[in-house]
Each structure stands twice: as structure tokens, then as C-alpha cells.
Coordinates of C-alpha atoms and ligand atoms in Angstrom, one line a residue:
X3 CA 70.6 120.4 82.3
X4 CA 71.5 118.0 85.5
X5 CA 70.3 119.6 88.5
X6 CA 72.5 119.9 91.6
X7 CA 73.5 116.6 92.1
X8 CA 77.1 115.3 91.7
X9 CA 78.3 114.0 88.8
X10 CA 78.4 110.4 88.6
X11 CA 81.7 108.7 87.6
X12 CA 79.5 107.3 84.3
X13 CA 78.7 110.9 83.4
X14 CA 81.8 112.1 83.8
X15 CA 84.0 109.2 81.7
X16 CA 81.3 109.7 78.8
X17 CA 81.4 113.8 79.1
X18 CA 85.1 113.6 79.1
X19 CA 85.8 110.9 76.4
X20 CA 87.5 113.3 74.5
X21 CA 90.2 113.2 76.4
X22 CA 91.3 109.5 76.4
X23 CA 93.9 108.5 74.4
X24 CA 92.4 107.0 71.0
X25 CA 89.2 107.7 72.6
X26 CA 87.2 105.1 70.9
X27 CA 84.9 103.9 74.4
X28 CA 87.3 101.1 75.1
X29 CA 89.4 102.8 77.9
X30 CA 85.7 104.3 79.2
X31 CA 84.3 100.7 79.5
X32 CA 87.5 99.3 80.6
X33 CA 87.3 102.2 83.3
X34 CA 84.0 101.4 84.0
X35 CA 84.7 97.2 84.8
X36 CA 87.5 98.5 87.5
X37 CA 84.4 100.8 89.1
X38 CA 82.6 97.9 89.2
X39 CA 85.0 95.6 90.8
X40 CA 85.6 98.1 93.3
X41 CA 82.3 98.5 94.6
X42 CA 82.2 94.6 94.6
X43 CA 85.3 94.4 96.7
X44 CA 84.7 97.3 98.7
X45 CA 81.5 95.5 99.9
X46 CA 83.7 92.6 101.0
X47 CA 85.5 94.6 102.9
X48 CA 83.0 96.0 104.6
X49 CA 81.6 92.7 105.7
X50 CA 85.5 91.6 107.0
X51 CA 84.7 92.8 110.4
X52 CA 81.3 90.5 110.5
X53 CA 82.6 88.1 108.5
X54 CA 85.5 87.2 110.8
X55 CA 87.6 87.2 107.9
X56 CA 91.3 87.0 109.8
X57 CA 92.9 87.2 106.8
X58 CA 93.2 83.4 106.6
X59 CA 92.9 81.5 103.6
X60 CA 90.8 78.4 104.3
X61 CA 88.7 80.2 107.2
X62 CA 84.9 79.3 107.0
X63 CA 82.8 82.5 107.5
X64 CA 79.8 83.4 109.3
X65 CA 77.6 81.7 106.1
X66 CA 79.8 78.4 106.6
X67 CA 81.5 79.2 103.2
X68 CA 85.0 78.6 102.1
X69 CA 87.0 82.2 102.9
X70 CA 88.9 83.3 100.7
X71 CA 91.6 85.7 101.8
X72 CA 90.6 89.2 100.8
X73 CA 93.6 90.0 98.9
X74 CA 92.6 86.7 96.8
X75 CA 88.8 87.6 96.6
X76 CA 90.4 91.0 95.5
X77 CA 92.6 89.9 92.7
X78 CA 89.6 87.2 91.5
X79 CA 87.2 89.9 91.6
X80 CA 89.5 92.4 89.4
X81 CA 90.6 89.8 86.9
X82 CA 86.7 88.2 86.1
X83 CA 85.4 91.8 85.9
X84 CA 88.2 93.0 83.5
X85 CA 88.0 89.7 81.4
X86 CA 84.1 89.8 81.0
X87 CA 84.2 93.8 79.8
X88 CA 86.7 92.5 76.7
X89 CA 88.6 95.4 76.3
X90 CA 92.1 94.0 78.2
X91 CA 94.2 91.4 76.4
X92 CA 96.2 91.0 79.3
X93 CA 96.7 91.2 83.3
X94 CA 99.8 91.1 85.7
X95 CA 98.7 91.2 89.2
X96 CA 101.1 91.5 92.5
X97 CA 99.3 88.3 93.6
X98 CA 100.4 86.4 91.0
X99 CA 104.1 85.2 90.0
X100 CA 103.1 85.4 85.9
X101 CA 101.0 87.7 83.6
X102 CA 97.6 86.2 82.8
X103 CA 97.1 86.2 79.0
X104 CA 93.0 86.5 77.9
X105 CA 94.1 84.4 74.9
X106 CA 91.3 84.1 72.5
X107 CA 90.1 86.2 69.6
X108 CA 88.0 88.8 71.4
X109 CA 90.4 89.6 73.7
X110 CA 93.7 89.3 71.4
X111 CA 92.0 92.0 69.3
X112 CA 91.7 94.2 72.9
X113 CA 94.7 97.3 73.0
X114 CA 95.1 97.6 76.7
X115 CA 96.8 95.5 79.7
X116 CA 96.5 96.6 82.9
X117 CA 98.7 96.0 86.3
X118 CA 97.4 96.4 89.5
X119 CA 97.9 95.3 93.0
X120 CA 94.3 94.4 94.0
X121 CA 94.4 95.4 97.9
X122 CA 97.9 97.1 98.8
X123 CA 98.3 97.2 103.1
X124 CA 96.0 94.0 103.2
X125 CA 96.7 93.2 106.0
X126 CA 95.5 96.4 107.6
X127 CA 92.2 94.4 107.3
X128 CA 92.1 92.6 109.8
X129 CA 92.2 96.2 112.2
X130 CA 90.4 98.1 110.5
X131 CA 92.9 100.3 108.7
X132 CA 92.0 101.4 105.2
X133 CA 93.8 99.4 102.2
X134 CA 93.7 100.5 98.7
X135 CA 93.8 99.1 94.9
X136 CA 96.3 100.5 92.8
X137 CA 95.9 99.8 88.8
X138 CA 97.9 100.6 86.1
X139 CA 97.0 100.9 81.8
X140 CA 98.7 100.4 79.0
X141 CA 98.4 100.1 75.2
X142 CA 99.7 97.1 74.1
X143 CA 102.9 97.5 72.0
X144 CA 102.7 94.4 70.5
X145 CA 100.6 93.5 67.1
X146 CA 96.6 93.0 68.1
X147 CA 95.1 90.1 67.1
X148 CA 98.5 88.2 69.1
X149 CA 98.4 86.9 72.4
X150 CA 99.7 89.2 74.9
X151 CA 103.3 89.1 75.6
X152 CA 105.9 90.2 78.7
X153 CA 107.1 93.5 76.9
X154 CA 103.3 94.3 76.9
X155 CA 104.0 95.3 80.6
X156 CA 107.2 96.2 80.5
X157 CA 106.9 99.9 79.4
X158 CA 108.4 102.9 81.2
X159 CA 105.4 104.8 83.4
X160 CA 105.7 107.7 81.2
X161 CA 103.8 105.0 78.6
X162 CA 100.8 104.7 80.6
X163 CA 97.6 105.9 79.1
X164 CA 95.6 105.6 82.7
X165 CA 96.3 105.1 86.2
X166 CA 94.3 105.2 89.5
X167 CA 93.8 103.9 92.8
X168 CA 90.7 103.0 95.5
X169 CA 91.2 104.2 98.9
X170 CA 88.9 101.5 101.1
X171 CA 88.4 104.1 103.9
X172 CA 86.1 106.0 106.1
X173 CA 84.8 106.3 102.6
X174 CA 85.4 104.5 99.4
X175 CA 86.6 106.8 97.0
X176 CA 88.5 106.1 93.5
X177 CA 91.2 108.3 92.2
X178 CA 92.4 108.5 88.8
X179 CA 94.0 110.3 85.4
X180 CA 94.1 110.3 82.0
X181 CA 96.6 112.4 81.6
X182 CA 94.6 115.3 81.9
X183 CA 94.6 115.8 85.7
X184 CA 93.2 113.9 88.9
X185 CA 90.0 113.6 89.3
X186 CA 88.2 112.0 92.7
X187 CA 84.8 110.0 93.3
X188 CA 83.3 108.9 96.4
X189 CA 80.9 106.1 96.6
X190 CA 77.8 106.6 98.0
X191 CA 77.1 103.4 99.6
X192 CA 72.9 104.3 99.4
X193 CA 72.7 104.4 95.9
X194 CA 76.1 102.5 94.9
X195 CA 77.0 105.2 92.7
X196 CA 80.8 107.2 92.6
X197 CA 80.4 110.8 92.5
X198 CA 82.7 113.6 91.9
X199 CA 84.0 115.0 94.9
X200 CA 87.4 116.2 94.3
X201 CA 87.7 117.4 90.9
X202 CA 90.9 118.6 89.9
X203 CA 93.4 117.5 92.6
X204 CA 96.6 119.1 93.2
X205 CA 99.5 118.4 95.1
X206 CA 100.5 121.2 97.2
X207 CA 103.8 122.5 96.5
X208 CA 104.9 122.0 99.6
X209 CA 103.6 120.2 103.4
X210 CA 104.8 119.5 106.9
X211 CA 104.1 115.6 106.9
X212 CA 106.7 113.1 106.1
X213 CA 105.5 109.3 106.1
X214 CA 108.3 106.5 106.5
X215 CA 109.0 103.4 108.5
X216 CA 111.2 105.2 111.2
X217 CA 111.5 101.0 112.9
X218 CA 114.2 100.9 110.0
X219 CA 116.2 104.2 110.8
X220 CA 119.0 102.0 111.5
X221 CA 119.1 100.7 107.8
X222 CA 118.7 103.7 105.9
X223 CA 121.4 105.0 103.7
X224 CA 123.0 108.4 105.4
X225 CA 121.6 110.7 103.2
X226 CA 117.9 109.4 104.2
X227 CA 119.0 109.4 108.1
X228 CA 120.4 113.0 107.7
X229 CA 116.8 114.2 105.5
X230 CA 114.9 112.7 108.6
X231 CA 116.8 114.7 111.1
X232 CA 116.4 118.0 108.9
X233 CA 112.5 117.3 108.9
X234 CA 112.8 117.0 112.7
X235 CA 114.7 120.1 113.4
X236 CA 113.3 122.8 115.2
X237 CA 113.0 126.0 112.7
X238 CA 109.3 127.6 112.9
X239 CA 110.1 129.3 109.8
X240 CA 110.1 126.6 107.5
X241 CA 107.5 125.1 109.4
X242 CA 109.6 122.2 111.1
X243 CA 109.7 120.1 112.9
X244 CA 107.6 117.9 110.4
X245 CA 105.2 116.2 111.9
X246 CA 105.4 112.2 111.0
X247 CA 102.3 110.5 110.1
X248 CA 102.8 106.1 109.1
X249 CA 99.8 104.4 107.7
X250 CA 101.4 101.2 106.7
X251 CA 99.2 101.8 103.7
X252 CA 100.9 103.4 100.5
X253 CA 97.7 104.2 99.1
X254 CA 96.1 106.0 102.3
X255 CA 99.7 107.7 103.0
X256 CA 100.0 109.0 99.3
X257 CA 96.6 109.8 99.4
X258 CA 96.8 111.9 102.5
X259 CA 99.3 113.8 101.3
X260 CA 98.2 114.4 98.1
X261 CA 95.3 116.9 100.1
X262 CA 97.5 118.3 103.1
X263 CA 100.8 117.9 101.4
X264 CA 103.9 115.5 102.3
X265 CA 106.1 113.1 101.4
X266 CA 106.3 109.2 101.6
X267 CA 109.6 107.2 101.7
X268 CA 110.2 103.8 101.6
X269 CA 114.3 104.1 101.1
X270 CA 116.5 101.5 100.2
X271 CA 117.7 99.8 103.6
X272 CA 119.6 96.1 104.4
X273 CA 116.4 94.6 104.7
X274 CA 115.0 96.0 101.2
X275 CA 118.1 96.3 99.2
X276 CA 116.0 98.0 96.2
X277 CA 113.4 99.2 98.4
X278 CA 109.9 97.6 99.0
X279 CA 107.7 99.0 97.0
X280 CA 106.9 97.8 93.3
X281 CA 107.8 99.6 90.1
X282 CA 104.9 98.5 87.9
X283 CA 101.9 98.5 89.9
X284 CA 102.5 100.3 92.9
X285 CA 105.4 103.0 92.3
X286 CA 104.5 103.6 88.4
X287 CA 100.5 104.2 88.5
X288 CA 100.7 106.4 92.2
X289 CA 103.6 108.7 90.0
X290 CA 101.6 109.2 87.2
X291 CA 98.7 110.2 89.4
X292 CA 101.2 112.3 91.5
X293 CA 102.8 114.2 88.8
X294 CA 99.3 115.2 87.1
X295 CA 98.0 116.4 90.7
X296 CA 101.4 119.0 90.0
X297 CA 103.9 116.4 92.9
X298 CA 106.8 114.7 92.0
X299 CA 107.9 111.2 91.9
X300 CA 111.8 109.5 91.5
X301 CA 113.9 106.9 92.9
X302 CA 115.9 109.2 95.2
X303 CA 118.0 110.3 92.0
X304 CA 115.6 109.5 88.9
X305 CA 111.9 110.1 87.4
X306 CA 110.1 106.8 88.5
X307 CA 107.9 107.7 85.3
X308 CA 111.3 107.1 83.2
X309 CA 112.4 104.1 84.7
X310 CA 112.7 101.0 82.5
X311 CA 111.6 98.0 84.0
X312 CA 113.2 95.0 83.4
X313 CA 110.7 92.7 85.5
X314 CA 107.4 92.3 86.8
X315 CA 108.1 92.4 90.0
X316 CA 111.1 94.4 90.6
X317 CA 111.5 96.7 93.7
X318 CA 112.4 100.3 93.3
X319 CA 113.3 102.9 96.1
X320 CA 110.2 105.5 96.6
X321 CA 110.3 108.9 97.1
X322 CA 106.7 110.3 95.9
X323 CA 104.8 113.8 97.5
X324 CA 105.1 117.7 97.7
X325 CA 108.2 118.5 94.8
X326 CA 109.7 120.7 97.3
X327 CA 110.3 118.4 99.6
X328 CA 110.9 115.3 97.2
X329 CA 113.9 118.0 96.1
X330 CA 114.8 119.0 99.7
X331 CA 115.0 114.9 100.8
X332 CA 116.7 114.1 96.9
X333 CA 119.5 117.0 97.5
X334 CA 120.6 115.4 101.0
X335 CA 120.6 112.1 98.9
X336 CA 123.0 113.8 96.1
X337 CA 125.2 115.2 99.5
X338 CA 125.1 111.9 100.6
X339 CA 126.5 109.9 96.9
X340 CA 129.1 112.7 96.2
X341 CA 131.1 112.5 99.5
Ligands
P6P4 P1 106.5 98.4 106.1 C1 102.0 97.3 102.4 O1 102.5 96.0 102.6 C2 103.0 98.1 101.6 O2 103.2 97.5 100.4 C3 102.5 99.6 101.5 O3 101.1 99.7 101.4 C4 103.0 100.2 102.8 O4 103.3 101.6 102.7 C5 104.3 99.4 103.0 O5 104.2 98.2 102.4 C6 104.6 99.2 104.5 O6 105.8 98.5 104.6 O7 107.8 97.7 105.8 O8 106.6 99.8 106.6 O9 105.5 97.6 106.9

């Protein structure tokens, strides 16, 4: 019987194994090599400030050694600790134009790939803003025992067997699901250990927060410039105006809203003709988390969850938070395409 401490994150993927798809300890361990690559990176982080680290690649720190940009250190962190663990075949990264393939037999024989963007908002960094890794799971569709190949990551959201994200804030937490709800840990730093803190996380249905780049306002389609009014309009009732609250970070945004309720857009615009965002490792992993904390997720007009990609990179317009107000901003989008 454990006493009153938390629950540590190892407790809780082996008391829950269960519920992982297949659950055969793979996606635990595989779970387990992200938590240790983000304590690794959010010690890093930590040390930017007295480090120097400007967020220059080349820049000698404070020990004299070769700095590597974060987002760099980030992506070289994720990708050793997932290749060592063995249970990934296969890696595509937003720093990095190509999937990596972990071609040899112990890792052909692996079932999952996994996309991530290592440190979304990096550049935050350098002011002391919180950034985020986002990461994405798969089983592989193609035979084990092959190398990995490029329709190994393309699969609709819906697919994904995991998903999560860690918030590098005024604490380090990480925030995932297996498809059976969202579950939070925070890190504390004194023993290096993430404990549940927010089990069971829900969206709420709806919020008075609406997060978007308002510099672009000029760019937006109508039916996003018309939704941004109605937030600002004066009705107590409803509880408008909105109040409007920008990180810059998608994960500290979505995150923020995901406890006080809200809603993030990053629209379409001249400037981002599919939007900005990322289907596969940004938009993709945040829905799936989203939708099992009861939110909702789409592209202005469709489920991002059933959206099939057609590349690794590819941009896809975001509208993720509170469902009634991804309906309320979706119906001025519908106004908007039927006149
Ligand atoms: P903008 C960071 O670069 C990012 O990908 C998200 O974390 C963030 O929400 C968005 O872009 C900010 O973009 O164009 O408003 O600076």
C-alpha cells in the first residue's frame, strides 16, 4: 500500500499497462525513453539563462564548449534516447528535412515510429518564455523485420496509439494519452522524478480566452476577422468580451487552455497560405490529447484527427480548444465559405 505520496510516472505506466494498445511493455518503455529525454533537456534549459545560450549555433558556453542550439541539443537528445530504448524503428523530427530509419535488426523488428517536434516556440528561450516538446506514436503499418518506410508516418491522427507533450515552464510537467484520457506529471526537480498531478484532464466545454496572432488580422480570411470581433463584443451574458491571451508557444497556449478553457488559432493568412502549424507533429498529437481531455480539434471545416497527410511537413490551418467555441469560431467560417 503506497503511502501518501504521488504517483510516480513509472508507477503509473506499469499500473496502467493494461490499457496500451498491444500492451506488451514496449509502448511503457518507449514512454519511459521520452521521460528521460525530457528531464535531460529540461535540465538544459534550465541552464540556458547561465549558459548564455542565445540560441546560436556555434556559441561557446560558460565551460568553453561547442553550443549547440537548444532546439538541436533537443532533437539529438530525443533521437539517442529513443534509439538506445529499441522499441522505435523509426523517427521524423520537425528539425530534420527526412525520417531517420534505425535500420538494423533490433530496431526493424521494433512496432512503433514516433514524430515529434523536440522544442516547439524555441526561440522563446532566449526570454525566458516556456517552450514545449510535442511527440507523436504510431504502429508501424508496414511488415516488421523491414526498414521503416514514409507511409510509416503518414497515417491519419485517428491512427495514433499515443501522444503527448512537455510544457518547459514555471514547472516541467509532461502531458499525455493513450487513448484512455489525459493524464499530467510534474517533475520534481529534488528527486528528478514526474508525479501525477493532474490526473484525468478535461477540456472545459466552454472558456473566455481566445489565443491568435492578432499582428496578422489583416491577413485573415473574413470569416476568422468576423469570429475575432464576435469574441470582442461586449455581451456580459455570454461572458464576452474574450479576453486574449498570445504565448507564441502552442504548447503553453493549448496547455493553458486546456485548464481555464479557450481556443487557439493559427488561421490560414497570405503569409501562411495553409496555416503555420504542422499536421504530423504539432496539430495531430495536441488533437488527440485535446479530444481525450473532452475539446475539439479541426482545420476550420474538418476533424484534424481525420486528415490524411500527404507529407511530412505539410501545414494545416488550426483551430484546437473548448468545442463550443471551436463550433462558435467554425460556424462564422461556414457563413464566411457559403456567401
Ligand atoms: P507566430 C512557434 O514557432 C510556433 O510554431 C508555435 O509554438 C506558436 O504558437 C506559433 O509558432 C507562433 O507563430 O507566427 O504567431 O509567431
Amino acid at each position: 500500500m503506497r503511502t501518501q505520496r504521488p504517483t510516480t510516472l513509472g508507477e503509473f505506466l506499469v499500473e496502467n499497462q493494461e490499457n496500451f494498445p498491444y500492451a506488451t511493455g514496449e509502448l511503457t518503455q518507449l514512454l519511459s525513453s521520452i521521460r528521460l529525454a525530457a528531464k535531460v533537456v529540461n535540465r538544459e534549459i534550465n541552464k540556458a539563462g547561465l549558459a548564455d545560450i542565445l540560441g546560436l549555433s556555434g556559441a561557446e558556453n560558460i565551460q568553453g564548449e561547442n553550443q549547440m542550439k537548444l532546439d538541436v541539443f533537443a532533437n539529438d537528445t530525443f533521437l539517442r534516447t529513443l534509439r538506445s530504448m529499441g522499441e522505435v524503428c523509426g523517427v521524423a523530427s520537425e528539425e530534420l528535412e527526412d525520417f531517420i530509419v534505425f535500420d538494423d535488426e533490433l530496431h526493424n523488428e521494433s512496432k512503433y515510429v514516433v514524430l515529434m517536434d523536440p522544442l516547439d516556440g524555441s526561440s522563446n528561450v532566449d526570454v525566458n518564455v516556456s517552450v514545449g516538446t510535442i511527440f507523436s506514436i504510431y504502429r508501424r503499418i508496414t511488415p516488421i523485420g523491414s526498414p521503416v518506410k514514409l507511409e510509416d508516418f503518414l497515417q491519419p491522427g485517428h491512427k495514433q496509439v499515443a501522444a503527448g507533450y512537455v510544457i518547459y515552464g514555471s514547472s516541467t510537467m509532461l502531458v499525455f494519452t493513450t487513448g484512455h484520457g489525459v493524464h499530467g506529471f510534474t517533475l520534481d526537480p529534488s528527486i528528478g522524478t514526474f508525479c501525477l498531478s493532474h490526473p484525468n484532464m478535461r477540456f472545459p466545454e466552454r472558456g473566455q480566452i481566445y489565443s491568435i496572432n492578432e499582428g496578422n488580422y489583416i491577413h485573415f480570411p473574413e470569416g476568422v476577422k468576423r469570429y475575432l470581433k464576435f469574441c470582442q463584443e461586449l455581451d456580459p451574458p455570454s461572458g464576452r468580451p474574450y479576453t486574449s491571451r498570445y504565448i507564441g508557444s502552442l504548447v503553453s497556449d493549448v496547455h493553458r487552455n486546456m485548464i481555464k478553457g479557450g481556443i487557439y488559432i493559427y488561421p490560414t493568412g497570405t503569409m501562411s497560405p495553409k496555416g503555420k502549424l504542422r499536421l504530423l507533429y504539432e496539430c495531430n498529437p495536441l488533437a488527440f490529447i485535446v479530444e481525450q481531455a473532452g475539446g475539439r480539434a479541426t482545420d476550420g471545416f474538418t476533424r484534424i484527427l481525420d486528415l490524411q497527410p500527404t507529407e511530412l511537413h505539410q501545414r494545416v490551418p488550426y483551430f484546437v480548444g473548448s468545442t463550443a467555441m471551436v463550433l462558435e469560431a467554425e460556424s462564422f467560417l461556414r457563413s464566411d465559405h457559403n456567401e
